[in-house]
Amino acid sequence: MKGGYDHFMQKEIHEQPESVLQTMRGRVKFERSSSETDRYRERRIKLGGLTEWLDTIRTGRRIIFVGCGTSYHACLAARQTVEELVEVPVALELASDLLDRRAPIFRDDTCVFVSQSGETADTLQALEYAKSRGALCVGLTNTVGSSIARATHCGVHVNAGCEVGVASTKAYTSQVVAVTMVALALSEDSIAKRDARDAVIDSLGALPGALRRALALDPELARLAGRLAGETSLLLFGRGYNYATALEGALKVKEVALMHSEGLLAGEMKHGPLALVDESLPVIVLATRDAMHAKMLSVIAQLRARRARLIVVACEGDAEVEEACGVDCLQPIVNVVPLQLLAYHLTLLRGHNVDQPRNLAKSVTVS
Ligand code: F6R
């Protein structure tokens, strides 16, 4: 069952080059046609469950993504891609908060419910609420026949394969890919977005290779975990697409390694968190080559000036590897891998249960 691995979480982290491919299989055509007309037609994304709803979504008032925990982070990671390709206002909601506020939802809204299990009580209740307000409800789940899959008007199966470890890993990366595919499908008729779509599709094709290269860092992450295992706290800074990576990395560390960790928006650093920084607190900074790179270099300089214990996640220096990082919007999928590996190794070293963290369940069916 664990296929030669010691733990399900470890197996599922290492399965990601295949699981993202599985999510895209039969849906994304990676080859480019030499003819302009064919290229336009062939590079459509096939999401059978959504085809007849695409126009309604495109012409709607807003797209509201709803989820909990890691699934919410996946929505955050892909939000900008939807904004850039589709140009419909995007909102994000934590399911519990949406319910607490009884937030306004309108008949011409599209609500996308993202859930690995498809059974999370808060997400399911938020779905019933959105339905009662007349919104179009789309399900994005990893479990065929789940309650959310059944209760939504239409949807996309994430197809990451069964995830057993309580900490979600491969479902997260596949959820980001799935939302990206939805954005590509929604923008398929836009001539203005054609080049941007092509770049995203090309990078999706390169994703399994990029994930394999990130997984090859495993021994280095095990060594880093050795240096951090005795700490009580960890900060992670990211911005842009990698804000979600910082939140998700921190969530992995706290839920399995039982170490306090906080993911922070680097743009907010000077508005409070900087006070925590000294020579003892480890700080991870996500500074891979994307549109935020220059700003992240400035964050690093400011942290250095305060003698922070810095750990920087960056692309390797050569041009080839930088290119292999792909378009900015897919970097969170690759960048989260070292953080998943770090959380895994920290957990082993701290002597905790990797696959069944205390107090947590795989499906949270009570709110
Ligand atoms: C964290 C984790 C949880 C879930 C959350 C939502 O690793 O797994 O945060 O993401 O409970 O679960 P689903 O996606 O099943 O709705």
CSV table of C-alpha atoms and ligand atoms in Angstrom, one decimal:
chain,number,residue,atom,x,y,z
A,1,MET,CA,0.0,0.0,0.0
A,2,LYS,CA,2.8,2.4,0.8
A,3,GLY,CA,4.7,1.2,-2.3
A,4,GLY,CA,8.1,1.0,-0.6
A,5,TYR,CA,7.8,4.2,1.4
A,6,ASP,CA,7.7,4.4,5.1
A,7,HIS,CA,4.7,6.6,5.3
A,8,PHE,CA,1.7,7.6,3.2
A,9,MET,CA,2.6,11.3,3.4
A,10,GLN,CA,6.1,10.5,2.1
A,11,LYS,CA,4.6,8.4,-0.7
A,12,GLU,CA,2.1,11.1,-1.6
A,13,ILE,CA,4.7,13.9,-1.7
A,14,HIS,CA,6.8,11.7,-4.1
A,15,GLU,CA,3.9,10.8,-6.3
A,16,GLN,CA,3.3,14.5,-7.3
A,17,PRO,CA,5.0,14.4,-10.7
A,18,GLU,CA,2.5,11.6,-11.6
A,19,SER,CA,-0.5,12.9,-9.8
A,20,VAL,CA,-0.4,16.4,-11.5
A,21,LEU,CA,-0.1,14.6,-14.8
A,22,GLN,CA,-3.1,12.5,-13.9
A,23,THR,CA,-5.1,15.7,-13.2
A,24,MET,CA,-4.2,17.0,-16.7
A,25,ARG,CA,-4.6,13.7,-18.6
A,26,GLY,CA,-7.0,13.9,-21.5
A,27,ARG,CA,-7.8,17.5,-20.6
A,28,VAL,CA,-4.7,19.5,-21.7
A,29,LYS,CA,-3.1,19.2,-25.1
A,30,PHE,CA,0.5,20.1,-24.7
A,31,GLU,CA,1.7,19.9,-28.3
A,32,ARG,CA,1.5,23.1,-30.3
A,33,SER,CA,0.1,22.9,-33.8
A,34,SER,CA,2.1,24.6,-36.6
A,35,SER,CA,-1.1,26.1,-38.0
A,36,GLU,CA,-2.4,29.2,-36.3
A,37,THR,CA,-6.1,28.2,-36.7
A,38,ASP,CA,-5.5,24.7,-35.4
A,39,ARG,CA,-3.4,26.0,-32.5
A,40,TYR,CA,-6.3,28.2,-31.5
A,41,ARG,CA,-8.7,25.3,-31.7
A,42,GLU,CA,-6.6,22.5,-30.3
A,43,ARG,CA,-5.3,24.3,-27.2
A,44,ARG,CA,-8.7,24.1,-25.7
A,45,ILE,CA,-9.0,22.5,-22.3
A,46,LYS,CA,-11.4,19.6,-22.0
A,47,LEU,CA,-13.3,19.8,-18.8
A,48,GLY,CA,-16.4,17.8,-19.7
A,49,GLY,CA,-18.3,18.7,-16.5
A,50,LEU,CA,-18.0,22.4,-17.1
A,51,THR,CA,-18.4,22.8,-20.9
A,52,GLU,CA,-22.0,23.9,-20.9
A,53,TRP,CA,-21.5,26.2,-18.0
A,54,LEU,CA,-18.5,28.2,-19.2
A,55,ASP,CA,-20.5,31.0,-20.7
A,56,THR,CA,-22.6,31.5,-17.6
A,57,ILE,CA,-19.4,31.6,-15.5
A,58,ARG,CA,-17.7,34.1,-17.8
A,59,THR,CA,-20.6,36.5,-17.9
A,60,GLY,CA,-21.3,36.2,-14.2
A,61,ARG,CA,-20.8,38.8,-11.5
A,62,ARG,CA,-18.0,37.1,-9.6
A,63,ILE,CA,-16.2,33.8,-9.1
A,64,ILE,CA,-16.1,33.0,-5.4
A,65,PHE,CA,-13.8,30.2,-4.4
A,66,VAL,CA,-14.7,28.5,-1.1
A,67,GLY,CA,-12.7,25.9,0.9
A,68,CYS,CA,-11.0,25.1,4.2
A,69,GLY,CA,-7.3,24.7,5.2
A,70,THR,CA,-5.1,23.4,2.4
A,71,SER,CA,-8.0,23.5,-0.1
A,72,TYR,CA,-8.4,27.2,0.6
A,73,HIS,CA,-4.6,27.7,0.1
A,74,ALA,CA,-5.0,26.1,-3.3
A,75,CYS,CA,-7.6,28.6,-4.2
A,76,LEU,CA,-5.3,31.4,-3.0
A,77,ALA,CA,-2.4,30.0,-5.0
A,78,ALA,CA,-4.5,30.0,-8.2
A,79,ARG,CA,-6.5,33.2,-7.7
A,80,GLN,CA,-4.3,35.5,-9.7
A,81,THR,CA,-4.3,33.1,-12.6
A,82,VAL,CA,-8.0,33.3,-12.8
A,83,GLU,CA,-8.0,37.1,-12.4
A,84,GLU,CA,-5.4,37.4,-15.2
A,85,LEU,CA,-6.9,35.0,-17.7
A,86,VAL,CA,-10.6,35.4,-17.1
A,87,GLU,CA,-10.9,39.0,-15.9
A,88,VAL,CA,-13.9,38.3,-13.8
A,89,PRO,CA,-13.7,39.5,-10.2
A,90,VAL,CA,-12.5,36.7,-7.9
A,91,ALA,CA,-13.3,36.4,-4.2
A,92,LEU,CA,-11.9,33.8,-1.8
A,93,GLU,CA,-13.8,32.6,1.2
A,94,LEU,CA,-12.9,30.3,4.1
A,95,ALA,CA,-16.1,28.2,4.3
A,96,SER,CA,-16.6,28.8,8.1
A,97,ASP,CA,-16.1,32.5,7.8
A,98,LEU,CA,-18.5,32.8,4.8
A,99,LEU,CA,-21.1,31.0,7.0
A,100,ASP,CA,-20.4,33.1,10.1
A,101,ARG,CA,-20.9,36.3,8.1
A,102,ARG,CA,-23.7,35.0,6.0
A,103,ALA,CA,-21.8,36.9,3.3
A,104,PRO,CA,-23.8,38.3,0.4
A,105,ILE,CA,-24.1,35.9,-2.5
A,106,PHE,CA,-26.1,36.7,-5.6
A,107,ARG,CA,-27.9,34.7,-8.3
A,108,ASP,CA,-25.3,35.7,-10.9
A,109,ASP,CA,-22.3,34.6,-8.8
A,110,THR,CA,-20.4,31.4,-9.4
A,111,CYS,CA,-19.3,29.7,-6.2
A,112,VAL,CA,-16.5,27.1,-6.6
A,113,PHE,CA,-16.3,24.6,-3.7
A,114,VAL,CA,-12.8,23.1,-3.5
A,115,SER,CA,-12.4,20.1,-1.3
A,116,GLN,CA,-10.1,17.0,-1.4
A,117,SER,CA,-12.6,14.8,0.5
A,118,GLY,CA,-15.8,16.4,-0.8
A,119,GLU,CA,-17.2,15.8,2.7
A,120,THR,CA,-16.0,18.8,4.8
A,121,ALA,CA,-18.9,20.0,6.8
A,122,ASP,CA,-18.2,23.7,6.6
A,123,THR,CA,-17.7,23.6,2.8
A,124,LEU,CA,-20.8,21.5,2.4
A,125,GLN,CA,-22.9,23.9,4.5
A,126,ALA,CA,-21.5,26.9,2.6
A,127,LEU,CA,-22.6,25.1,-0.6
A,128,GLU,CA,-26.1,24.7,0.7
A,129,TYR,CA,-26.1,28.4,1.7
A,130,ALA,CA,-24.8,29.5,-1.8
A,131,LYS,CA,-27.4,27.3,-3.5
A,132,SER,CA,-30.2,28.8,-1.4
A,133,ARG,CA,-29.0,32.3,-2.7
A,134,GLY,CA,-29.4,31.0,-6.3
A,135,ALA,CA,-25.7,31.0,-7.2
A,136,LEU,CA,-24.2,28.6,-9.7
A,137,CYS,CA,-22.3,26.0,-7.6
A,138,VAL,CA,-19.3,24.2,-9.0
A,139,GLY,CA,-17.5,21.4,-7.2
A,140,LEU,CA,-13.8,20.7,-7.4
A,141,THR,CA,-13.2,17.6,-5.4
A,142,ASN,CA,-10.9,14.6,-5.4
A,143,THR,CA,-13.5,12.1,-4.5
A,144,VAL,CA,-16.0,10.8,-7.1
A,145,GLY,CA,-19.5,10.6,-5.7
A,146,SER,CA,-18.7,12.7,-2.6
A,147,SER,CA,-21.4,14.9,-1.0
A,148,ILE,CA,-20.0,18.1,-2.5
A,149,ALA,CA,-19.6,16.5,-6.0
A,150,ARG,CA,-23.3,15.4,-5.8
A,151,ALA,CA,-24.7,18.6,-4.4
A,152,THR,CA,-23.1,21.0,-6.9
A,153,HIS,CA,-24.6,21.9,-10.3
A,154,CYS,CA,-21.4,20.9,-12.2
A,155,GLY,CA,-17.8,20.3,-11.5
A,156,VAL,CA,-14.3,19.0,-12.1
A,157,HIS,CA,-12.8,15.9,-10.7
A,158,VAL,CA,-9.3,16.7,-9.3
A,159,ASN,CA,-8.1,13.2,-10.1
A,160,ALA,CA,-5.0,13.2,-7.9
A,161,GLY,CA,-5.6,9.7,-6.7
A,162,CYS,CA,-6.5,8.5,-3.3
A,163,GLU,CA,-4.8,10.5,-0.5
A,164,VAL,CA,-4.4,8.7,2.8
A,165,GLY,CA,-2.0,10.8,4.9
A,166,VAL,CA,-4.1,13.3,6.9
A,167,ALA,CA,-1.8,16.2,5.8
A,168,SER,CA,-2.9,17.0,2.2
A,169,THR,CA,0.1,17.1,-0.2
A,170,LYS,CA,-0.6,15.8,-3.7
A,171,ALA,CA,-4.2,16.9,-3.6
A,172,TYR,CA,-3.0,20.5,-3.0
A,173,THR,CA,-0.8,20.6,-6.1
A,174,SER,CA,-3.5,18.9,-8.2
A,175,GLN,CA,-6.1,21.4,-6.9
A,176,VAL,CA,-3.9,24.3,-8.0
A,177,VAL,CA,-3.5,22.6,-11.4
A,178,ALA,CA,-7.3,22.0,-11.6
A,179,VAL,CA,-8.2,25.7,-10.9
A,180,THR,CA,-5.5,26.7,-13.4
A,181,MET,CA,-7.3,24.4,-16.0
A,182,VAL,CA,-10.6,26.1,-15.2
A,183,ALA,CA,-9.0,29.5,-15.8
A,184,LEU,CA,-7.7,28.2,-19.1
A,185,ALA,CA,-11.0,26.8,-20.1
A,186,LEU,CA,-12.8,30.1,-19.3
A,187,SER,CA,-10.3,32.1,-21.4
A,188,GLU,CA,-10.2,29.8,-24.4
A,189,ASP,CA,-12.1,32.2,-26.7
A,190,SER,CA,-10.0,35.2,-25.8
A,191,ILE,CA,-7.6,36.2,-28.6
A,192,ALA,CA,-6.0,38.8,-26.2
A,193,LYS,CA,-5.1,36.0,-23.7
A,194,ARG,CA,-3.8,33.5,-26.3
A,195,ASP,CA,-0.1,34.0,-25.6
A,196,ALA,CA,-0.6,34.0,-21.9
A,197,ARG,CA,-2.6,30.8,-22.2
A,198,ASP,CA,0.1,29.2,-24.4
A,199,ALA,CA,2.7,30.0,-21.8
A,200,VAL,CA,0.7,28.5,-19.0
A,201,ILE,CA,-0.1,25.3,-21.0
A,202,ASP,CA,3.6,24.9,-22.0
A,203,SER,CA,4.6,25.3,-18.3
A,204,LEU,CA,2.0,22.7,-17.3
A,205,GLY,CA,3.7,20.3,-19.6
A,206,ALA,CA,7.0,21.0,-17.9
A,207,LEU,CA,5.5,20.7,-14.4
A,208,PRO,CA,6.2,16.9,-13.7
A,209,GLY,CA,9.9,17.5,-14.6
A,210,ALA,CA,10.1,20.6,-12.3
A,211,LEU,CA,8.5,18.6,-9.5
A,212,ARG,CA,11.0,15.8,-10.0
A,213,ARG,CA,13.8,18.3,-9.6
A,214,ALA,CA,12.3,19.7,-6.4
A,215,LEU,CA,11.9,16.2,-5.0
A,216,ALA,CA,15.6,15.5,-5.6
A,217,LEU,CA,16.2,18.1,-2.9
A,218,ASP,CA,14.9,15.5,-0.3
A,219,PRO,CA,18.4,14.8,1.3
A,220,GLU,CA,19.1,18.5,1.7
A,221,LEU,CA,15.7,19.1,3.3
A,222,ALA,CA,16.4,16.2,5.7
A,223,ARG,CA,19.6,17.9,6.7
A,224,LEU,CA,17.8,21.2,7.1
A,225,ALA,CA,15.2,19.5,9.3
A,226,GLY,CA,18.0,18.2,11.4
A,227,ARG,CA,19.1,21.8,12.1
A,228,LEU,CA,15.5,23.0,12.8
A,229,ALA,CA,14.0,20.0,14.7
A,230,GLY,CA,14.8,21.5,18.1
A,231,GLU,CA,13.2,24.9,17.4
A,232,THR,CA,9.9,26.0,18.8
A,233,SER,CA,8.9,28.4,16.1
A,234,LEU,CA,9.3,29.1,12.4
A,235,LEU,CA,8.3,32.0,10.2
A,236,LEU,CA,7.7,31.7,6.4
A,237,PHE,CA,7.5,34.8,4.2
A,238,GLY,CA,6.1,34.8,0.6
A,239,ARG,CA,4.2,37.2,-1.6
A,240,GLY,CA,2.4,37.2,-4.9
A,241,TYR,CA,1.7,33.6,-6.0
A,242,ASN,CA,3.9,32.4,-3.1
A,243,TYR,CA,1.9,33.9,-0.3
A,244,ALA,CA,-0.2,30.7,-0.5
A,245,THR,CA,3.0,28.7,-0.5
A,246,ALA,CA,4.1,30.3,2.8
A,247,LEU,CA,0.7,29.6,4.4
A,248,GLU,CA,0.6,26.1,3.1
A,249,GLY,CA,4.2,25.3,4.2
A,250,ALA,CA,3.4,26.7,7.7
A,251,LEU,CA,0.3,24.6,7.9
A,252,LYS,CA,2.2,21.5,7.0
A,253,VAL,CA,4.8,22.1,9.6
A,254,LYS,CA,2.3,22.9,12.4
A,255,GLU,CA,-0.1,20.0,11.7
A,256,VAL,CA,2.4,17.2,11.4
A,257,ALA,CA,5.6,18.3,13.1
A,258,LEU,CA,3.6,20.0,15.8
A,259,MET,CA,5.9,23.0,15.7
A,260,HIS,CA,4.5,26.6,15.8
A,261,SER,CA,4.9,28.0,12.3
A,262,GLU,CA,3.4,31.1,10.7
A,263,GLY,CA,3.0,31.9,7.0
A,264,LEU,CA,3.1,35.6,6.4
A,265,LEU,CA,2.6,38.0,3.5
A,266,ALA,CA,6.1,39.5,3.0
A,267,GLY,CA,4.4,42.8,2.1
A,268,GLU,CA,3.1,42.9,5.7
A,269,MET,CA,6.5,42.2,7.3
A,270,LYS,CA,7.1,45.8,8.4
A,271,HIS,CA,3.6,46.1,9.8
A,272,GLY,CA,4.3,43.9,12.8
A,273,PRO,CA,6.0,40.6,12.2
A,274,LEU,CA,9.5,42.2,11.9
A,275,ALA,CA,9.4,42.7,15.6
A,276,LEU,CA,9.8,39.0,16.1
A,277,VAL,CA,12.9,38.7,14.0
A,278,ASP,CA,16.2,38.2,15.8
A,279,GLU,CA,19.3,36.0,15.4
A,280,SER,CA,17.5,32.9,17.0
A,281,LEU,CA,14.2,32.6,15.1
A,282,PRO,CA,14.5,30.7,11.8
A,283,VAL,CA,12.8,32.5,8.9
A,284,ILE,CA,12.1,30.8,5.6
A,285,VAL,CA,11.8,33.2,2.6
A,286,LEU,CA,10.3,32.2,-0.7
A,287,ALA,CA,12.3,34.1,-3.3
A,288,THR,CA,12.2,32.1,-6.5
A,289,ARG,CA,12.4,34.0,-9.8
A,290,ASP,CA,9.0,35.5,-10.4
A,291,ALA,CA,7.5,39.0,-10.7
A,292,MET,CA,8.0,39.4,-6.9
A,293,HIS,CA,11.7,38.5,-7.0
A,294,ALA,CA,13.1,42.1,-6.7
A,295,LYS,CA,10.8,42.7,-3.8
A,296,MET,CA,11.8,39.5,-2.1
A,297,LEU,CA,15.4,40.4,-2.4
A,298,SER,CA,14.7,43.6,-0.5
A,299,VAL,CA,12.8,41.6,2.2
A,300,ILE,CA,15.9,39.4,2.5
A,301,ALA,CA,18.1,42.5,2.8
A,302,GLN,CA,15.9,43.8,5.6
A,303,LEU,CA,15.9,40.5,7.4
A,304,ARG,CA,19.7,40.2,7.1
A,305,ALA,CA,20.1,43.7,8.6
A,306,ARG,CA,18.2,42.3,11.6
A,307,ARG,CA,20.6,39.2,11.7
A,308,ALA,CA,17.7,36.9,11.0
A,309,ARG,CA,18.4,33.1,10.7
A,310,LEU,CA,17.5,33.1,7.0
A,311,ILE,CA,16.7,30.0,4.9
A,312,VAL,CA,15.9,31.1,1.3
A,313,VAL,CA,14.0,29.0,-1.2
A,314,ALA,CA,15.3,30.1,-4.6
A,315,CYS,CA,15.8,28.9,-8.2
A,316,GLU,CA,19.3,27.6,-8.9
A,317,GLY,CA,21.3,30.4,-10.4
A,318,ASP,CA,21.7,29.2,-14.0
A,319,ALA,CA,19.5,30.4,-16.8
A,320,GLU,CA,18.3,27.0,-17.8
A,321,VAL,CA,16.9,26.2,-14.3
A,322,GLU,CA,15.3,29.6,-14.1
A,323,GLU,CA,13.5,28.8,-17.3
A,324,ALA,CA,12.5,25.4,-16.0
A,325,CYS,CA,10.8,27.2,-13.1
A,326,GLY,CA,8.1,28.0,-15.7
A,327,VAL,CA,5.5,30.8,-15.6
A,328,ASP,CA,5.1,32.5,-12.3
A,329,CYS,CA,1.6,31.1,-11.7
A,330,LEU,CA,2.8,27.5,-11.5
A,331,GLN,CA,5.7,28.2,-9.2
A,332,PRO,CA,3.7,27.6,-6.0
A,333,ILE,CA,3.1,24.1,-7.2
A,334,VAL,CA,6.9,23.4,-7.3
A,335,ASN,CA,7.9,25.6,-4.4
A,336,VAL,CA,5.6,23.9,-1.9
A,337,VAL,CA,7.4,20.6,-2.4
A,338,PRO,CA,10.6,21.5,-0.3
A,339,LEU,CA,8.3,22.7,2.5
A,340,GLN,CA,6.3,19.4,2.4
A,341,LEU,CA,9.5,17.5,2.6
A,342,LEU,CA,10.8,19.7,5.4
A,343,ALA,CA,7.5,19.1,7.4
A,344,TYR,CA,7.9,15.4,6.8
A,345,HIS,CA,11.4,15.2,8.1
A,346,LEU,CA,10.8,17.5,11.0
A,347,THR,CA,8.0,15.2,12.1
A,348,LEU,CA,10.1,12.1,12.0
A,349,LEU,CA,12.9,13.9,14.0
A,350,ARG,CA,10.5,15.2,16.5
A,351,GLY,CA,9.0,11.8,17.0
A,352,HIS,CA,5.4,12.5,15.9
A,353,ASN,CA,2.9,10.5,13.9
A,354,VAL,CA,3.3,11.5,10.2
A,355,ASP,CA,0.1,10.1,8.8
A,356,GLN,CA,-2.2,10.6,11.8
A,357,PRO,CA,-1.4,13.9,13.5
A,358,ARG,CA,-2.9,14.2,16.9
A,359,ASN,CA,-6.4,15.7,17.1
A,360,LEU,CA,-6.9,15.7,13.3
A,361,ALA,CA,-9.0,13.7,10.9
A,362,LYS,CA,-8.8,13.3,7.2
A,363,SER,CA,-12.4,14.4,6.6
A,364,VAL,CA,-13.7,17.0,8.9
A,365,THR,CA,-17.4,16.1,8.8
A,366,VAL,CA,-18.5,18.2,11.8
A,367,SER,CA,-18.4,22.0,11.9
B,1,F6R,C1,-4.2,20.1,5.8
B,1,F6R,C2,-5.5,19.5,5.5
B,1,F6R,C3,-6.7,20.3,5.9
B,1,F6R,C4,-7.8,20.1,4.8
B,1,F6R,C5,-9.1,20.7,5.2
B,1,F6R,C6,-10.2,20.7,4.1
B,1,F6R,O1,-3.2,19.3,5.4
B,1,F6R,O2,-5.6,18.5,4.9
B,1,F6R,O3,-6.5,21.6,6.1
B,1,F6R,O4,-7.3,20.7,3.6
B,1,F6R,O5,-9.6,20.1,6.3
B,1,F6R,O6,-10.4,19.4,3.7
B,1,F6R,P1,-11.0,19.0,2.3
B,1,F6R,O7,-10.0,19.5,1.3
B,1,F6R,O8,-11.2,17.6,2.3
B,1,F6R,O9,-12.3,19.8,2.2
